[in-house]
Short mmCIF file of C-alpha atoms in Angstrom, two decimals:
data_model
loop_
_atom_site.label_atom_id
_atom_site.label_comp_id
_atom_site.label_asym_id
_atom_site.label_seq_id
_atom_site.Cartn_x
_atom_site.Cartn_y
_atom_site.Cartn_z
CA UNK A 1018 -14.11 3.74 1.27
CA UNK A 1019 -12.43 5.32 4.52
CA UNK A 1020 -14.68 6.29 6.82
CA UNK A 1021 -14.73 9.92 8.08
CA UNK A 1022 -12.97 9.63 11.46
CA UNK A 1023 -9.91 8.09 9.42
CA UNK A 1024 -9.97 11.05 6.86
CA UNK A 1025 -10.24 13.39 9.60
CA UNK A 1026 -7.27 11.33 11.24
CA UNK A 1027 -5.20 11.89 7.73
CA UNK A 1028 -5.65 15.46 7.90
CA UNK A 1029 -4.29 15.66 11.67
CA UNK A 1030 -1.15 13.04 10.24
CA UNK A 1031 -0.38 15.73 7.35
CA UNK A 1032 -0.63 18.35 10.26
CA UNK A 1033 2.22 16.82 12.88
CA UNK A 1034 4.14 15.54 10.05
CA UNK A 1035 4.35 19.24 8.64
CA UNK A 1036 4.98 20.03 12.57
CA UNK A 1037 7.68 17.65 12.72
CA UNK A 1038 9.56 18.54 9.67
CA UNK A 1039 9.54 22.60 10.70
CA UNK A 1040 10.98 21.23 14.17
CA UNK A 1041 14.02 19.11 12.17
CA UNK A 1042 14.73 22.13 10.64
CA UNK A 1043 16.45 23.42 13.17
CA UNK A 1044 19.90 21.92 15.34
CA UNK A 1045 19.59 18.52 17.05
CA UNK A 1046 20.95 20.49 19.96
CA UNK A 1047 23.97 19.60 22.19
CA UNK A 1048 23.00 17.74 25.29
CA UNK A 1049 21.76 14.43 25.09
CA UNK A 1050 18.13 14.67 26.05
CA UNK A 1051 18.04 17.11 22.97
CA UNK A 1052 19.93 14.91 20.41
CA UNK A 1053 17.29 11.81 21.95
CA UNK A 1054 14.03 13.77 21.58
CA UNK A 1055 15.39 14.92 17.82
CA UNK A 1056 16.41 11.24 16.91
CA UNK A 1057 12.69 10.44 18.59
CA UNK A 1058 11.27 12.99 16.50
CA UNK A 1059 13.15 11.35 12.93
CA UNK A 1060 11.77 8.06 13.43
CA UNK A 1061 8.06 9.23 14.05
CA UNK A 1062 8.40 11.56 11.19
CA UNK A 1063 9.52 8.24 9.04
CA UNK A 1064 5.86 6.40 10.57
CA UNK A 1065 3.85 8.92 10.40
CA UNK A 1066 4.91 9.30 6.51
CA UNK A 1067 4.20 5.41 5.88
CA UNK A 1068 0.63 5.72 7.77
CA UNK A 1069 0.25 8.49 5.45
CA UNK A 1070 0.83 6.68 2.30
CA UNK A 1071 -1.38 3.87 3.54
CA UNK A 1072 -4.22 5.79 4.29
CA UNK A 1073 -3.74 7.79 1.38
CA UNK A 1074 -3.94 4.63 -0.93
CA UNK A 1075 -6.52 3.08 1.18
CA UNK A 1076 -8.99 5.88 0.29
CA UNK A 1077 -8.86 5.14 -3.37
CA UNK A 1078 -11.45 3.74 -5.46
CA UNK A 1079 -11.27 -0.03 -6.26
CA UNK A 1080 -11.54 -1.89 -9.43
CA UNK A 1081 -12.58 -5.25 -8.57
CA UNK A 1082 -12.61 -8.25 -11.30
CA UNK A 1083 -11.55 -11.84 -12.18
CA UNK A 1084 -7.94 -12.42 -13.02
CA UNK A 1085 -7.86 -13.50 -16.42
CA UNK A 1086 -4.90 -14.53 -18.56
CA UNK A 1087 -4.35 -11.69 -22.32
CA UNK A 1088 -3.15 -13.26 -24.94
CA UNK A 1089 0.73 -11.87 -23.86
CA UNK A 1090 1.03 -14.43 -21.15
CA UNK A 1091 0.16 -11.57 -18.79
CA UNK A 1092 -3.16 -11.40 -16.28
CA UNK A 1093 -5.43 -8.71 -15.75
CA UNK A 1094 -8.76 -8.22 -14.59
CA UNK A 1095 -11.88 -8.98 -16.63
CA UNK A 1096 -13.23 -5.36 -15.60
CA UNK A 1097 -10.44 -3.62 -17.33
CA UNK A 1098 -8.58 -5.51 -19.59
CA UNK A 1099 -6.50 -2.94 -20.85
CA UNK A 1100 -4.52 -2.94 -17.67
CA UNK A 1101 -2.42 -5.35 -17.32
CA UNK A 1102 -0.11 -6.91 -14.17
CA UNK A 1103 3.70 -7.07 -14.69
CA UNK A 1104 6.59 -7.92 -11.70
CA UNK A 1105 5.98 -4.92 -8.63
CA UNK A 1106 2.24 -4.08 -9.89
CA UNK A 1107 0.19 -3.97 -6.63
CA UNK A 1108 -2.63 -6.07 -6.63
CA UNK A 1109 -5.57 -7.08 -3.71
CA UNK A 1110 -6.50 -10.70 -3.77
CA UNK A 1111 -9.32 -12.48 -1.90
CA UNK A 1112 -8.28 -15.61 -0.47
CA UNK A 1113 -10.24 -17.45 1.90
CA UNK A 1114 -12.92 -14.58 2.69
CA UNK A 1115 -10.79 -11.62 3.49
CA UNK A 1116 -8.72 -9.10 1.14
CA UNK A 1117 -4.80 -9.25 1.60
CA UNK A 1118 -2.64 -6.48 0.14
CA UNK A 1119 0.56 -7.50 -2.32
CA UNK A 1120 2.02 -7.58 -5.27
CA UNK A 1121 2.41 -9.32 -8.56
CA UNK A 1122 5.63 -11.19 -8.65
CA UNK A 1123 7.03 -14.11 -11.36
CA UNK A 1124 9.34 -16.88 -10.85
CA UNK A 1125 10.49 -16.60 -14.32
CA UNK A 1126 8.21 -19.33 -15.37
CA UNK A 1127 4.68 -18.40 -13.52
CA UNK A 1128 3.27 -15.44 -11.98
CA UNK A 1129 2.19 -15.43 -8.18
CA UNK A 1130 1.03 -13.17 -5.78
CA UNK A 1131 3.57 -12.08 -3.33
CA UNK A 1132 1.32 -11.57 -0.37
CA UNK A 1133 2.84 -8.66 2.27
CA UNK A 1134 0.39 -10.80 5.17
CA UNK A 1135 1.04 -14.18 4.15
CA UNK A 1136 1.99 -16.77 1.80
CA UNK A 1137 2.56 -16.11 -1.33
CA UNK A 1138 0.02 -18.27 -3.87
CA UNK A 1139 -0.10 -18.92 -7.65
CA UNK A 1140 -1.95 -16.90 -10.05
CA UNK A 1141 -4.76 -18.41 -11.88
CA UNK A 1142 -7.75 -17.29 -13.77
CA UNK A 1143 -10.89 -16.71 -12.31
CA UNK A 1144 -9.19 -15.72 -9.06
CA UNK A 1145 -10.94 -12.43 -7.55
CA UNK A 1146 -8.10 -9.77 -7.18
CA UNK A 1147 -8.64 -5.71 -7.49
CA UNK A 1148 -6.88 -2.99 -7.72
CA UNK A 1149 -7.04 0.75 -6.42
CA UNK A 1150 -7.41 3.30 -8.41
CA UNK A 1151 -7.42 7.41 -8.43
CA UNK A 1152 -11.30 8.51 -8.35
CA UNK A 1153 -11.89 10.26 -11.83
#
């Protein structure tokens, strides 16, 4: 769960980004300090969009579990077993003592976690993975 000074931080994100796309609205201008400051103003729109997403996805509820293997060849966790991981379905795993952030990938023979911080590793039962999910 975020804590409040990052959910108060997401609010002031949605704020410049809204800022920032009224302010692209208009001409780049002609002189160069103009065109610089708009181009400036593009590429922070473009991070401030991905913190958004993070943050946004970060506040979600998890589902943690035990990756077990259904009787389709295909994993998913103990705690909700009618969910199931395919290629591209996001997926936390916790390898030695932290959480890492990925994605379930397949090698046409095995599945693996494709790890966004590190290397990628195997899949295997029993492994502690979750997932976020929308609060309902």
């Amino acid at each position: 769960m975020l804590d409040k000074k990052y959910i108060g931080f997401l609010k002031d994100l949605k704020s410049l980004k809204s800022n920032a796309e009224n302010l692209l609205k208009g001409d780049a201008g002609n002189n160069f300090e103009d065109r610089k400051c708009h181009e400036s103003i593009v590429y922070l729109k473009k991070e401030i969009e991905d913190a958004i997403h993070d943050m946004e996805l970060l506040s979600k509820t998890t589902l943690e579990g035990k990756l077990v293997l259904n009787s389709q060849g295909r994993f998913n966790l103990d705690t909700a077993q009618e969910l199931y991981f395919t290629c591209g379905s996001p997926l936390e795993m916790f390898i030695d003592g932290e959480w890492y952030r990925g994605r379930v990938e397949s090698d046409g023979k095995d599945y693996y976690f494709y790890n966004y911080e590190g290397e990628n590793i195997p899949l295997d039962e029993g492994m502690k993975a979750r997932i976020r999910v929308d609060r309902g």
